[in-house]
Amino acid sequence: MANLAQAMTYDVWDGDDAAEAGRLVPWYILVNGRTSPRNIDLDLATQVIARLVDTRRLEPEYAEIVIRCAGWISIAEIGAYLHLPLTITKIMVDVLLEQGYLDIGSPAQQTVADRRLLETVLAGLEGL
């Protein structure tokens, strides 16, 4: 029992190494106390992509999301890549959508330029 008390005494962060301390700003401050996204249609499978805008004014956590969204990516993938809680990720994506840093949609919504390719695939499927 004495060894446990002694070990616990020395297991206190003294402020010298911020990396060891972990996150210093609570997530609820980063999302301004919001507990859910305003856009009720957002779910973890929602696809987002970054817009070509200046991100220098963003907090580092928000800028990381915009960088990760260079191509179509789901909200769940953003959370996984950046090791963020999924609820916080949804709220942060919602904020970035509201501020015009991200677009919402699906890669399938993009216009397909090669109609011949689609017709060839369709003909192949019909031949099965």
Tab-separated table of C-alpha atoms in Angstrom:
chain	number	residue	atom	x	y	z
A	1	MET	CA	0.000	0.000	0.000
A	2	ALA	CA	2.870	2.362	0.791
A	3	ASN	CA	4.384	1.738	-2.662
A	4	LEU	CA	1.096	2.701	-4.322
A	5	ALA	CA	0.879	5.961	-2.360
A	6	GLN	CA	4.506	6.763	-3.199
A	7	ALA	CA	3.929	6.046	-6.923
A	8	MET	CA	0.847	8.262	-6.965
A	9	THR	CA	2.744	11.114	-5.316
A	10	TYR	CA	5.183	11.362	-8.231
A	11	ASP	CA	2.569	10.942	-10.961
A	12	VAL	CA	1.652	14.640	-11.089
A	13	TRP	CA	2.151	16.890	-14.107
A	14	ASP	CA	4.374	19.817	-13.199
A	15	GLY	CA	3.716	21.900	-16.321
A	16	ASP	CA	7.142	21.405	-17.898
A	17	ASP	CA	6.035	19.329	-20.887
A	18	ALA	CA	2.761	20.297	-22.558
A	19	ALA	CA	2.782	17.121	-24.694
A	20	GLU	CA	2.576	14.969	-21.574
A	21	ALA	CA	-0.289	17.023	-20.186
A	22	GLY	CA	-2.597	16.183	-23.049
A	23	ARG	CA	-5.258	18.555	-24.271
A	24	LEU	CA	-5.296	21.835	-22.337
A	25	VAL	CA	-8.471	23.314	-23.864
A	26	PRO	CA	-11.636	21.284	-23.241
A	27	TRP	CA	-13.562	20.294	-26.361
A	28	TYR	CA	-16.700	22.140	-25.257
A	29	ILE	CA	-14.785	25.429	-25.353
A	30	LEU	CA	-13.543	24.717	-28.867
A	31	VAL	CA	-17.133	24.214	-30.060
A	32	ASN	CA	-18.494	27.137	-27.985
A	33	GLY	CA	-20.516	24.855	-25.732
A	34	ARG	CA	-22.557	23.361	-28.567
A	35	THR	CA	-23.753	19.836	-27.899
A	36	SER	CA	-25.075	19.006	-31.361
A	37	PRO	CA	-24.756	20.312	-34.916
A	38	ARG	CA	-27.330	22.850	-36.090
A	39	ASN	CA	-27.640	20.993	-39.397
A	40	ILE	CA	-29.779	18.030	-38.355
A	41	ASP	CA	-29.071	16.235	-41.651
A	42	LEU	CA	-25.413	15.659	-40.748
A	43	ASP	CA	-24.587	12.090	-39.901
A	44	LEU	CA	-21.338	10.166	-39.688
A	45	ALA	CA	-21.584	9.080	-43.341
A	46	THR	CA	-22.051	12.638	-44.635
A	47	GLN	CA	-19.393	13.474	-47.215
A	48	VAL	CA	-17.621	16.842	-47.102
A	49	ILE	CA	-14.892	18.524	-49.132
A	50	ALA	CA	-12.810	21.648	-48.505
A	51	ARG	CA	-13.474	24.827	-50.463
A	52	LEU	CA	-10.636	26.933	-51.806
A	53	VAL	CA	-10.598	29.591	-49.087
A	54	ASP	CA	-8.028	31.152	-46.770
A	55	THR	CA	-7.793	29.129	-43.547
A	56	ARG	CA	-5.161	31.189	-41.700
A	57	ARG	CA	-7.739	32.573	-39.236
A	58	LEU	CA	-8.885	29.126	-38.091
A	59	GLU	CA	-7.861	27.470	-34.855
A	60	PRO	CA	-5.388	24.624	-35.478
A	61	GLU	CA	-7.995	21.915	-34.826
A	62	TYR	CA	-10.363	23.397	-37.400
A	63	ALA	CA	-7.528	23.917	-39.901
A	64	GLU	CA	-6.595	20.231	-39.555
A	65	ILE	CA	-10.108	19.256	-40.564
A	66	VAL	CA	-10.026	21.506	-43.636
A	67	ILE	CA	-6.634	20.082	-44.661
A	68	ARG	CA	-7.943	16.517	-44.247
A	69	CYS	CA	-10.923	17.403	-46.476
A	70	ALA	CA	-8.844	18.042	-49.598
A	71	GLY	CA	-10.852	15.209	-51.190
A	72	TRP	CA	-14.290	13.836	-50.399
A	73	ILE	CA	-14.302	12.343	-46.900
A	74	SER	CA	-16.952	11.291	-44.417
A	75	ILE	CA	-17.362	12.852	-40.985
A	76	ALA	CA	-16.571	9.479	-39.391
A	77	GLU	CA	-13.281	9.276	-41.315
A	78	ILE	CA	-12.301	12.787	-40.205
A	79	GLY	CA	-12.851	11.816	-36.581
A	80	ALA	CA	-10.870	8.615	-37.003
A	81	TYR	CA	-7.916	10.224	-38.783
A	82	LEU	CA	-7.665	13.108	-36.325
A	83	HIS	CA	-8.529	11.054	-33.202
A	84	LEU	CA	-11.470	13.302	-32.336
A	85	PRO	CA	-14.681	12.277	-30.560
A	86	LEU	CA	-17.371	11.782	-33.217
A	87	THR	CA	-19.863	14.216	-31.679
A	88	ILE	CA	-17.192	16.920	-31.532
A	89	THR	CA	-16.200	16.124	-35.122
A	90	LYS	CA	-19.812	16.570	-36.307
A	91	ILE	CA	-20.097	19.912	-34.520
A	92	MET	CA	-16.751	21.159	-35.855
A	93	VAL	CA	-17.684	20.127	-39.408
A	94	ASP	CA	-21.015	21.917	-38.962
A	95	VAL	CA	-19.198	25.089	-37.895
A	96	LEU	CA	-16.891	24.853	-40.929
A	97	LEU	CA	-19.901	24.344	-43.210
A	98	GLU	CA	-21.618	27.417	-41.727
A	99	GLN	CA	-18.490	29.516	-42.193
A	100	GLY	CA	-18.020	28.403	-45.814
A	101	TYR	CA	-14.822	26.378	-45.390
A	102	LEU	CA	-16.427	23.064	-46.410
A	103	ASP	CA	-19.028	21.910	-48.906
A	104	ILE	CA	-21.437	19.087	-48.192
A	105	GLY	CA	-22.550	16.441	-50.591
A	106	SER	CA	-21.422	13.205	-52.065
A	107	PRO	CA	-18.800	12.336	-54.662
A	108	ALA	CA	-21.611	10.616	-56.572
A	109	GLN	CA	-23.213	14.043	-57.056
A	110	GLN	CA	-20.338	15.144	-59.260
A	111	THR	CA	-21.074	15.264	-62.986
A	112	VAL	CA	-19.771	12.237	-64.837
A	113	ALA	CA	-17.984	13.492	-67.934
A	114	ASP	CA	-17.657	10.221	-69.853
A	115	ARG	CA	-21.103	9.004	-70.849
A	116	ARG	CA	-19.584	6.299	-73.099
A	117	LEU	CA	-17.935	4.715	-70.078
A	118	LEU	CA	-21.278	4.550	-68.281
A	119	GLU	CA	-22.951	3.032	-71.349
A	120	THR	CA	-20.200	0.427	-71.611
A	121	VAL	CA	-20.582	-0.492	-67.927
A	122	LEU	CA	-24.352	-0.686	-68.314
A	123	ALA	CA	-24.048	-2.920	-71.374
A	124	GLY	CA	-21.661	-5.184	-69.475
A	125	LEU	CA	-24.053	-5.442	-66.537
A	126	GLU	CA	-26.976	-6.206	-68.811
A	127	GLY	CA	-24.898	-8.990	-70.396
A	128	LEU	CA	-24.533	-10.792	-67.078
